[in-house]
GROMACS .gro file of N, CA and C in nm:
model
  456
    1UNK      N    1  12.280   3.209  -4.185
    1UNK     CA    2  12.274   3.350  -4.229
    1UNK      C    3  12.148   3.373  -4.305
    2UNK      N    4  12.093   3.492  -4.295
    2UNK     CA    5  11.972   3.526  -4.371
    2UNK      C    6  11.997   3.514  -4.518
    3UNK      N    7  11.901   3.452  -4.588
    3UNK     CA    8  11.915   3.442  -4.736
    3UNK      C    9  12.004   3.331  -4.783
    4UNK      N   10  12.025   3.230  -4.698
    4UNK     CA   11  12.110   3.120  -4.742
    4UNK      C   12  12.049   2.989  -4.686
    5UNK      N   13  12.093   2.878  -4.748
    5UNK     CA   14  12.063   2.747  -4.707
    5UNK      C   15  12.189   2.679  -4.651
    6UNK      N   16  12.174   2.598  -4.550
    6UNK     CA   17  12.286   2.523  -4.494
    6UNK      C   18  12.284   2.385  -4.550
    7UNK      N   19  12.398   2.343  -4.603
    7UNK     CA   20  12.416   2.202  -4.652
    7UNK      C   21  12.494   2.135  -4.539
    8UNK      N   22  12.437   2.025  -4.487
    8UNK     CA   23  12.501   1.953  -4.376
    8UNK      C   24  12.513   1.809  -4.407
    9UNK      N   25  12.610   1.740  -4.344
    9UNK     CA   26  12.626   1.595  -4.359
    9UNK      C   27  12.522   1.526  -4.268
   10UNK      N   28  12.507   1.395  -4.288
   10UNK     CA   29  12.413   1.316  -4.209
   10UNK      C   30  12.435   1.326  -4.060
   11UNK      N   31  12.565   1.353  -4.022
   11UNK     CA   32  12.597   1.362  -3.877
   11UNK      C   33  12.588   1.505  -3.826
   12UNK      N   34  12.538   1.597  -3.908
   12UNK     CA   35  12.517   1.734  -3.864
   12UNK      C   36  12.628   1.834  -3.888
   13UNK      N   37  12.737   1.793  -3.950
   13UNK     CA   38  12.850   1.887  -3.979
   13UNK      C   39  12.809   1.979  -4.095
   14UNK      N   40  12.831   2.108  -4.080
   14UNK     CA   41  12.803   2.199  -4.191
   14UNK      C   42  12.907   2.183  -4.298
   15UNK      N   43  12.858   2.155  -4.418
   15UNK     CA   44  12.947   2.138  -4.532
   15UNK      C   45  12.970   2.275  -4.604
   16UNK      N   46  12.860   2.344  -4.627
   16UNK     CA   47  12.872   2.476  -4.693
   16UNK      C   48  12.733   2.543  -4.685
   17UNK      N   49  12.730   2.663  -4.730
   17UNK     CA   50  12.605   2.738  -4.745
   17UNK      C   51  12.580   2.766  -4.891
   18UNK      N   52  12.451   2.771  -4.929
   18UNK     CA   53  12.409   2.801  -5.066
   18UNK      C   54  12.329   2.929  -5.062
   19UNK      N   55  12.354   3.019  -5.155
   19UNK     CA   56  12.271   3.138  -5.171
   19UNK      C   57  12.326   3.258  -5.101
   20UNK      N   58  12.278   3.374  -5.147
   20UNK     CA   59  12.309   3.502  -5.088
   20UNK      C   60  12.173   3.576  -5.072
   21UNK      N   61  12.165   3.666  -4.974
   21UNK     CA   62  12.038   3.743  -4.956
   21UNK      C   63  12.005   3.828  -5.077
   22UNK      N   64  11.874   3.836  -5.105
   22UNK     CA   65  11.827   3.918  -5.211
   22UNK      C   66  11.708   3.862  -5.282
   23UNK      N   67  11.659   3.934  -5.384
   23UNK     CA   68  11.542   3.894  -5.456
   23UNK      C   69  11.563   3.863  -5.603
   24UNK      N   70  11.690   3.874  -5.646
   24UNK     CA   71  11.726   3.840  -5.786
   24UNK      C   72  11.723   3.686  -5.802
   25UNK      N   73  11.715   3.637  -5.925
   25UNK     CA   74  11.719   3.492  -5.949
   25UNK      C   75  11.845   3.433  -5.886
   26UNK      N   76  11.829   3.326  -5.812
   26UNK     CA   77  11.943   3.263  -5.745
   26UNK      C   78  11.972   3.314  -5.605
   27UNK      N   79  11.921   3.433  -5.573
   27UNK     CA   80  11.934   3.488  -5.438
   27UNK      C   81  11.812   3.442  -5.357
   28UNK      N   82  11.825   3.443  -5.222
   28UNK     CA   83  11.719   3.395  -5.140
   28UNK      C   84  11.674   3.498  -5.041
   29UNK      N   85  11.540   3.502  -5.024
   29UNK     CA   86  11.483   3.595  -4.930
   29UNK      C   87  11.384   3.511  -4.839
   30UNK      N   88  11.429   3.485  -4.722
   30UNK     CA   89  11.350   3.406  -4.620
   30UNK      C   90  11.321   3.263  -4.670
   31UNK      N   91  11.420   3.189  -4.715
   31UNK     CA   92  11.395   3.050  -4.756
   31UNK      C   93  11.343   2.967  -4.638
   32UNK      N   94  11.238   2.894  -4.661
   32UNK     CA   95  11.176   2.825  -4.547
   32UNK      C   96  11.132   2.681  -4.579
   33UNK      N   97  11.101   2.649  -4.701
   33UNK     CA   98  11.048   2.520  -4.734
   33UNK      C   99  11.115   2.461  -4.856
   34UNK      N  100  11.145   2.330  -4.846
   34UNK     CA  101  11.229   2.260  -4.946
   34UNK      C  102  11.160   2.133  -5.000
   35UNK      N  103  11.193   2.104  -5.122
   35UNK     CA  104  11.155   1.973  -5.183
   35UNK      C  105  11.262   1.940  -5.288
   36UNK      N  106  11.285   1.814  -5.313
   36UNK     CA  107  11.384   1.766  -5.407
   36UNK      C  108  11.316   1.701  -5.526
   37UNK      N  109  11.366   1.725  -5.646
   37UNK     CA  110  11.322   1.661  -5.769
   37UNK      C  111  11.433   1.581  -5.826
   38UNK      N  112  11.407   1.457  -5.864
   38UNK     CA  113  11.505   1.375  -5.937
   38UNK      C  114  11.485   1.397  -6.088
   39UNK      N  115  11.592   1.399  -6.165
   39UNK     CA  116  11.582   1.425  -6.309
   39UNK      C  117  11.653   1.314  -6.383
   40UNK      N  118  11.609   1.291  -6.508
   40UNK     CA  119  11.677   1.204  -6.600
   40UNK      C  120  11.719   1.291  -6.719
   41UNK      N  121  11.844   1.277  -6.756
   41UNK     CA  122  11.899   1.341  -6.875
   41UNK      C  123  11.879   1.495  -6.881
   42UNK      N  124  11.889   1.561  -6.762
   42UNK     CA  125  11.876   1.704  -6.760
   42UNK      C  126  12.014   1.768  -6.757
   43UNK      N  127  12.036   1.872  -6.837
   43UNK     CA  128  12.161   1.944  -6.836
   43UNK      C  129  12.135   2.091  -6.814
   44UNK      N  130  12.216   2.153  -6.730
   44UNK     CA  131  12.206   2.300  -6.704
   44UNK      C  132  12.345   2.353  -6.735
   45UNK      N  133  12.349   2.447  -6.825
   45UNK     CA  134  12.481   2.505  -6.874
   45UNK      C  135  12.575   2.394  -6.914
   46UNK      N  136  12.520   2.292  -6.983
   46UNK     CA  137  12.593   2.179  -7.034
   46UNK      C  138  12.652   2.090  -6.928
   47UNK      N  139  12.601   2.100  -6.806
   47UNK     CA  140  12.646   2.009  -6.696
   47UNK      C  141  12.529   1.926  -6.656
   48UNK      N  142  12.555   1.791  -6.650
   48UNK     CA  143  12.440   1.704  -6.608
   48UNK      C  144  12.393   1.732  -6.466
   49UNK      N  145  12.262   1.731  -6.447
   49UNK     CA  146  12.197   1.755  -6.320
   49UNK      C  147  12.110   1.639  -6.286
   50UNK      N  148  12.133   1.565  -6.181
   50UNK     CA  149  12.048   1.454  -6.146
   50UNK      C  150  11.938   1.487  -6.050
   51UNK      N  151  11.957   1.596  -5.974
   51UNK     CA  152  11.856   1.639  -5.875
   51UNK      C  153  11.851   1.793  -5.873
   52UNK      N  154  11.740   1.846  -5.833
   52UNK     CA  155  11.729   1.986  -5.813
   52UNK      C  156  11.653   2.013  -5.679
   53UNK      N  157  11.672   2.130  -5.625
   53UNK     CA  158  11.614   2.164  -5.498
   53UNK      C  159  11.515   2.280  -5.522
   54UNK      N  160  11.392   2.258  -5.475
   54UNK     CA  161  11.291   2.363  -5.480
   54UNK      C  162  11.296   2.436  -5.347
   55UNK      N  163  11.294   2.572  -5.350
   55UNK     CA  164  11.299   2.650  -5.233
   55UNK      C  165  11.179   2.747  -5.231
   56UNK      N  166  11.094   2.732  -5.132
   56UNK     CA  167  10.982   2.822  -5.110
   56UNK      C  168  11.026   2.930  -5.014
   57UNK      N  169  11.001   3.056  -5.050
   57UNK     CA  170  11.048   3.167  -4.969
   57UNK      C  171  10.924   3.233  -4.900
   58UNK      N  172  10.925   3.233  -4.765
   58UNK     CA  173  10.818   3.287  -4.685
   58UNK      C  174  10.800   3.437  -4.717
   59UNK      N  175  10.675   3.471  -4.717
   59UNK     CA  176  10.641   3.617  -4.741
   59UNK      C  177  10.665   3.667  -4.879
   60UNK      N  178  10.687   3.575  -4.974
   60UNK     CA  179  10.706   3.610  -5.113
   60UNK      C  180  10.603   3.533  -5.199
   61UNK      N  181  10.608   3.555  -5.328
   61UNK     CA  182  10.523   3.479  -5.419
   61UNK      C  183  10.614   3.392  -5.506
   62UNK      N  184  10.725   3.344  -5.450
   62UNK     CA  185  10.828   3.281  -5.530
   62UNK      C  186  10.868   3.145  -5.481
   63UNK      N  187  10.884   3.053  -5.576
   63UNK     CA  188  10.946   2.923  -5.554
   63UNK      C  189  11.064   2.914  -5.657
   64UNK      N  190  11.186   2.889  -5.604
   64UNK     CA  191  11.301   2.880  -5.695
   64UNK      C  192  11.343   2.737  -5.709
   65UNK      N  193  11.409   2.706  -5.822
   65UNK     CA  194  11.469   2.573  -5.846
   65UNK      C  195  11.617   2.590  -5.861
   66UNK      N  196  11.693   2.517  -5.777
   66UNK     CA  197  11.835   2.523  -5.781
   66UNK      C  198  11.894   2.390  -5.816
   67UNK      N  199  11.998   2.385  -5.900
   67UNK     CA  200  12.059   2.259  -5.937
   67UNK      C  201  12.141   2.204  -5.820
   68UNK      N  202  12.138   2.075  -5.806
   68UNK     CA  203  12.221   2.007  -5.705
   68UNK      C  204  12.327   1.927  -5.772
   69UNK      N  205  12.449   1.919  -5.719
   69UNK     CA  206  12.487   1.961  -5.586
   69UNK      C  207  12.529   2.106  -5.579
   70UNK      N  208  12.557   2.174  -5.689
   70UNK     CA  209  12.624   2.306  -5.679
   70UNK      C  210  12.538   2.421  -5.633
   71UNK      N  211  12.409   2.415  -5.657
   71UNK     CA  212  12.319   2.526  -5.615
   71UNK      C  213  12.298   2.631  -5.721
   72UNK      N  214  12.338   2.606  -5.843
   72UNK     CA  215  12.320   2.702  -5.952
   72UNK      C  216  12.172   2.724  -5.980
   73UNK      N  217  12.137   2.849  -6.007
   73UNK     CA  218  11.994   2.881  -6.035
   73UNK      C  219  11.951   2.817  -6.168
   74UNK      N  220  11.833   2.759  -6.164
   74UNK     CA  221  11.775   2.700  -6.285
   74UNK      C  222  11.652   2.778  -6.334
   75UNK      N  223  11.554   2.798  -6.248
   75UNK     CA  224  11.435   2.873  -6.287
   75UNK      C  225  11.362   2.909  -6.156
   76UNK      N  226  11.259   2.992  -6.171
   76UNK     CA  227  11.176   3.022  -6.057
   76UNK      C  228  11.031   3.051  -6.104
   77UNK      N  229  10.942   3.036  -6.013
   77UNK     CA  230  10.799   3.058  -6.037
   77UNK      C  231  10.760   3.180  -5.955
   78UNK      N  232  10.694   3.272  -6.016
   78UNK     CA  233  10.631   3.383  -5.942
   78UNK      C  234  10.484   3.384  -5.981
   79UNK      N  235  10.410   3.296  -5.922
   79UNK     CA  236  10.263   3.290  -5.948
   79UNK      C  237  10.201   3.409  -5.880
   80UNK      N  238  10.131   3.493  -5.956
   80UNK     CA  239  10.078   3.617  -5.901
   80UNK      C  240   9.990   3.599  -5.778
   81UNK      N  241   9.914   3.491  -5.771
   81UNK     CA  242   9.829   3.470  -5.660
   81UNK      C  243   9.891   3.385  -5.545
   82UNK      N  244  10.015   3.342  -5.565
   82UNK     CA  245  10.090   3.268  -5.463
   82UNK      C  246  10.142   3.371  -5.366
   83UNK      N  247  10.092   3.375  -5.246
   83UNK     CA  248  10.127   3.484  -5.154
   83UNK      C  249  10.236   3.443  -5.059
   84UNK      N  250  10.236   3.318  -5.004
   84UNK     CA  251  10.323   3.283  -4.899
   84UNK      C  252  10.348   3.132  -4.901
   85UNK      N  253  10.438   3.087  -4.989
   85UNK     CA  254  10.457   2.941  -5.002
   85UNK      C  255  10.501   2.877  -4.867
   86UNK      N  256  10.439   2.771  -4.832
   86UNK     CA  257  10.472   2.699  -4.712
   86UNK      C  258  10.522   2.555  -4.747
   87UNK      N  259  10.438   2.456  -4.722
   87UNK     CA  260  10.483   2.318  -4.755
   87UNK      C  261  10.489   2.290  -4.903
   88UNK      N  262  10.580   2.200  -4.940
   88UNK     CA  263  10.591   2.159  -5.079
   88UNK      C  264  10.621   2.012  -5.084
   89UNK      N  265  10.567   1.950  -5.194
   89UNK     CA  266  10.608   1.812  -5.218
   89UNK      C  267  10.596   1.792  -5.369
   90UNK      N  268  10.659   1.687  -5.415
   90UNK     CA  269  10.670   1.658  -5.561
   90UNK      C  270  10.607   1.518  -5.579
   91UNK      N  271  10.513   1.509  -5.674
   91UNK     CA  272  10.450   1.378  -5.705
   91UNK      C  273  10.391   1.386  -5.843
   92UNK      N  274  10.398   1.280  -5.918
   92UNK     CA  275  10.333   1.268  -6.049
   92UNK      C  276  10.367   1.383  -6.142
   93UNK      N  277  10.496   1.421  -6.146
   93UNK     CA  278  10.543   1.527  -6.237
   93UNK      C  279  10.487   1.661  -6.206
   94UNK      N  280  10.442   1.679  -6.080
   94UNK     CA  281  10.384   1.809  -6.039
   94UNK      C  282  10.449   1.850  -5.906
   95UNK      N  283  10.448   1.981  -5.880
   95UNK     CA  284  10.495   2.037  -5.759
   95UNK      C  285  10.374   2.094  -5.688
   96UNK      N  286  10.347   2.051  -5.568
   96UNK     CA  287  10.235   2.098  -5.486
   96UNK      C  288  10.294   2.197  -5.385
   97UNK      N  289  10.234   2.320  -5.379
   97UNK     CA  290  10.283   2.425  -5.290
   97UNK      C  291  10.164   2.477  -5.206
   98UNK      N  292  10.172   2.456  -5.074
   98UNK     CA  293  10.064   2.514  -4.989
   98UNK      C  294  10.081   2.661  -4.970
   99UNK      N  295   9.970   2.730  -4.969
   99UNK     CA  296   9.970   2.874  -4.946
   99UNK      C  297   9.854   2.910  -4.852
  100UNK      N  298   9.882   2.899  -4.722
  100UNK     CA  299   9.771   2.924  -4.626
  100UNK      C  300   9.715   3.067  -4.629
  101UNK      N  301   9.797   3.161  -4.670
  101UNK     CA  302   9.746   3.301  -4.680
  101UNK      C  303   9.636   3.314  -4.786
  102UNK      N  304   9.650   3.235  -4.893
  102UNK     CA  305   9.545   3.233  -4.999
  102UNK      C  306   9.445   3.119  -4.980
  103UNK      N  307   9.462   3.041  -4.874
  103UNK     CA  308   9.373   2.926  -4.843
  103UNK      C  309   9.371   2.832  -4.959
  104UNK      N  310   9.489   2.800  -5.013
  104UNK     CA  311   9.496   2.718  -5.140
  104UNK      C  312   9.623   2.638  -5.148
  105UNK      N  313   9.619   2.540  -5.240
  105UNK     CA  314   9.737   2.465  -5.277
  105UNK      C  315   9.754   2.489  -5.425
  106UNK      N  316   9.866   2.543  -5.468
  106UNK     CA  317   9.901   2.559  -5.608
  106UNK      C  318   9.959   2.437  -5.660
  107UNK      N  319   9.926   2.400  -5.781
  107UNK     CA  320   9.985   2.284  -5.848
  107UNK      C  321  10.062   2.336  -5.965
  108UNK      N  322  10.197   2.317  -5.961
  108UNK     CA  323  10.284   2.368  -6.061
  108UNK      C  324  10.335   2.259  -6.146
  109UNK      N  325  10.360   2.281  -6.277
  109UNK     CA  326  10.421   2.188  -6.364
  109UNK      C  327  10.569   2.169  -6.321
  110UNK      N  328  10.612   2.044  -6.306
  110UNK     CA  329  10.746   2.021  -6.254
  110UNK      C  330  10.856   2.078  -6.344
  111UNK      N  331  10.840   2.078  -6.472
  111UNK     CA  332  10.949   2.117  -6.561
  111UNK      C  333  10.951   2.266  -6.592
  112UNK      N  334  10.841   2.336  -6.566
  112UNK     CA  335  10.838   2.482  -6.597
  112UNK      C  336  10.809   2.568  -6.474
  113UNK      N  337  10.760   2.505  -6.369
  113UNK     CA  338  10.711   2.575  -6.247
  113UNK      C  339  10.595   2.673  -6.277
  114UNK      N  340  10.526   2.651  -6.387
  114UNK     CA  341  10.404   2.729  -6.414
  114UNK      C  342  10.285   2.671  -6.345
  115UNK      N  343  10.193   2.760  -6.295
  115UNK     CA  344  10.073   2.712  -6.228
  115UNK      C  345   9.983   2.633  -6.325
  116UNK      N  346   9.953   2.515  -6.283
  116UNK     CA  347   9.863   2.428  -6.365
  116UNK      C  348   9.723   2.438  -6.315
  117UNK      N  349   9.704   2.434  -6.186
  117UNK     CA  350   9.573   2.445  -6.122
  117UNK      C  351   9.580   2.482  -5.978
  118UNK      N  352   9.464   2.497  -5.916
  118UNK     CA  353   9.462   2.537  -5.776
  118UNK      C  354   9.356   2.455  -5.704
  119UNK      N  355   9.390   2.410  -5.582
  119UNK     CA  356   9.294   2.348  -5.491
  119UNK      C  357   9.269   2.455  -5.383
  120UNK      N  358   9.140   2.494  -5.364
  120UNK     CA  359   9.109   2.595  -5.263
  120UNK      C  360   8.995   2.545  -5.176
  121UNK      N  361   8.944   2.634  -5.093
  121UNK     CA  362   8.838   2.599  -4.998
  121UNK      C  363   8.715   2.541  -5.067
  122UNK      N  364   8.682   2.594  -5.182
  122UNK     CA  365   8.567   2.539  -5.259
  122UNK      C  366   8.588   2.396  -5.300
  123UNK      N  367   8.721   2.357  -5.318
  123UNK     CA  368   8.750   2.220  -5.355
  123UNK      C  369   8.746   2.126  -5.233
  124UNK      N  370   8.748   2.181  -5.112
  124UNK     CA  371   8.758   2.099  -4.991
  124UNK      C  372   8.636   2.126  -4.907
  125UNK      N  373   8.522   2.071  -4.944
  125UNK     CA  374   8.401   2.073  -4.866
  125UNK      C  375   8.353   2.217  -4.828
  126UNK      N  376   8.405   2.318  -4.894
  126UNK     CA  377   8.357   2.454  -4.871
  126UNK      C  378   8.401   2.512  -4.733
  127UNK      N  379   8.494   2.442  -4.667
  127UNK     CA  380   8.536   2.486  -4.531
  127UNK      C  381   8.654   2.579  -4.544
  128UNK      N  382   8.683   2.652  -4.435
  128UNK     CA  383   8.804   2.737  -4.430
  128UNK      C  384   8.923   2.641  -4.439
  129UNK      N  385   9.014   2.667  -4.529
  129UNK     CA  386   9.122   2.578  -4.566
  129UNK      C  387   9.256   2.649  -4.548
  130UNK      N  388   9.336   2.600  -4.458
  130UNK     CA  389   9.466   2.669  -4.425
  130UNK      C  390   9.579   2.564  -4.437
  131UNK      N  391   9.612   2.520  -4.561
  131UNK     CA  392   9.710   2.414  -4.575
  131UNK      C  393   9.853   2.461  -4.540
  132UNK      N  394   9.927   2.374  -4.472
  132UNK     CA  395  10.065   2.405  -4.438
  132UNK      C  396  10.155   2.291  -4.493
  133UNK      N  397  10.181   2.190  -4.412
  133UNK     CA  398  10.265   2.079  -4.455
  133UNK      C  399  10.196   1.991  -4.555
  134UNK      N  400  10.272   1.940  -4.655
  134UNK     CA  401  10.214   1.855  -4.757
  134UNK      C  402  10.295   1.724  -4.769
  135UNK      N  403  10.224   1.618  -4.809
  135UNK     CA  404  10.290   1.493  -4.838
  135UNK      C  405  10.206   1.420  -4.943
  136UNK      N  406  10.266   1.337  -5.026
  136UNK     CA  407  10.198   1.262  -5.127
  136UNK      C  408  10.237   1.116  -5.113
  137UNK      N  409  10.138   1.029  -5.136
  137UNK     CA  410  10.168   0.883  -5.132
  137UNK      C  411  10.051   0.810  -5.202
  138UNK      N  412  10.083   0.716  -5.281
  138UNK     CA  413   9.979   0.631  -5.341
  138UNK      C  414   9.876   0.706  -5.422
  139UNK      N  415   9.921   0.813  -5.493
  139UNK     CA  416   9.825   0.890  -5.574
  139UNK      C  417   9.739   0.986  -5.496
  140UNK      N  418   9.765   1.007  -5.371
  140UNK     CA  419   9.688   1.096  -5.287
  140UNK      C  420   9.778   1.203  -5.229
  141UNK      N  421   9.718   1.323  -5.213
  141UNK     CA  422   9.788   1.437  -5.153
  141UNK      C  423   9.731   1.459  -5.016
  142UNK      N  424   9.815   1.478  -4.916
  142UNK     CA  425   9.773   1.504  -4.778
  142UNK      C  426   9.820   1.643  -4.744
  143UNK      N  427   9.727   1.720  -4.673
  143UNK     CA  428   9.761   1.862  -4.635
  143UNK      C  429   9.729   1.873  -4.484
  144UNK      N  430   9.833   1.918  -4.410
  144UNK     CA  431   9.807   1.947  -4.266
  144UNK      C  432   9.750   2.086  -4.255
  145UNK      N  433   9.648   2.093  -4.174
  145UNK     CA  434   9.580   2.225  -4.151
  145UNK      C  435   9.578   2.250  -4.000
  146UNK      N  436   9.675   2.330  -3.952
  146UNK     CA  437   9.677   2.351  -3.804
  146UNK      C  438   9.564   2.434  -3.748
  147UNK      N  439   9.500   2.513  -3.836
  147UNK     CA  440   9.385   2.596  -3.787
  147UNK      C  441   9.261   2.506  -3.765
  148UNK      N  442   9.233   2.416  -3.858
  148UNK     CA  443   9.122   2.323  -3.842
  148UNK      C  444   9.161   2.199  -3.759
  149UNK      N  445   9.287   2.189  -3.722
  149UNK     CA  446   9.341   2.073  -3.647
  149UNK      C  447   9.305   1.942  -3.714
  150UNK      N  448   9.339   1.935  -3.846
  150UNK     CA  449   9.312   1.810  -3.914
  150UNK      C  450   9.408   1.791  -4.032
  151UNK      N  451   9.399   1.678  -4.094
  151UNK     CA  452   9.473   1.649  -4.222
  151UNK      C  453   9.372   1.623  -4.322
  152UNK      N  454   9.373   1.694  -4.429
  152UNK     CA  455   9.278   1.681  -4.542
  152UNK      C  456   9.331   1.569  -4.634
   0.00000   0.00000   0.00000
């Protein structure tokens, strides 16, 4: 359904749906990209939370953080210059969000979802930069760019 996430078992059985359509905190509008954060000693509404789910919503400037397993809303980021969040990954206490419409990757603080810095075309050899999928490994960030047909 529009505005929801499907939670499924490893064998593909639908367990439940999370979210309702809308733009209020906790509601979803075109959810498209996900990343998971592991937490130590985090409590939301006095309930321990070991993991949270980041949800990037296409066509918005919003990334939401939902508590797992229940899906309760924790916080969201509305970075004014974040136009269309695509790929996301979490590494080194930061959340990396690709935004091909802005030709940039936003770096958010993991615990607040506030913009810490931006990687843009000027940061990447001055070329047109259209980051989509992201991955991190060994202290390096990889960005797939389907327009340039390369991985940065």
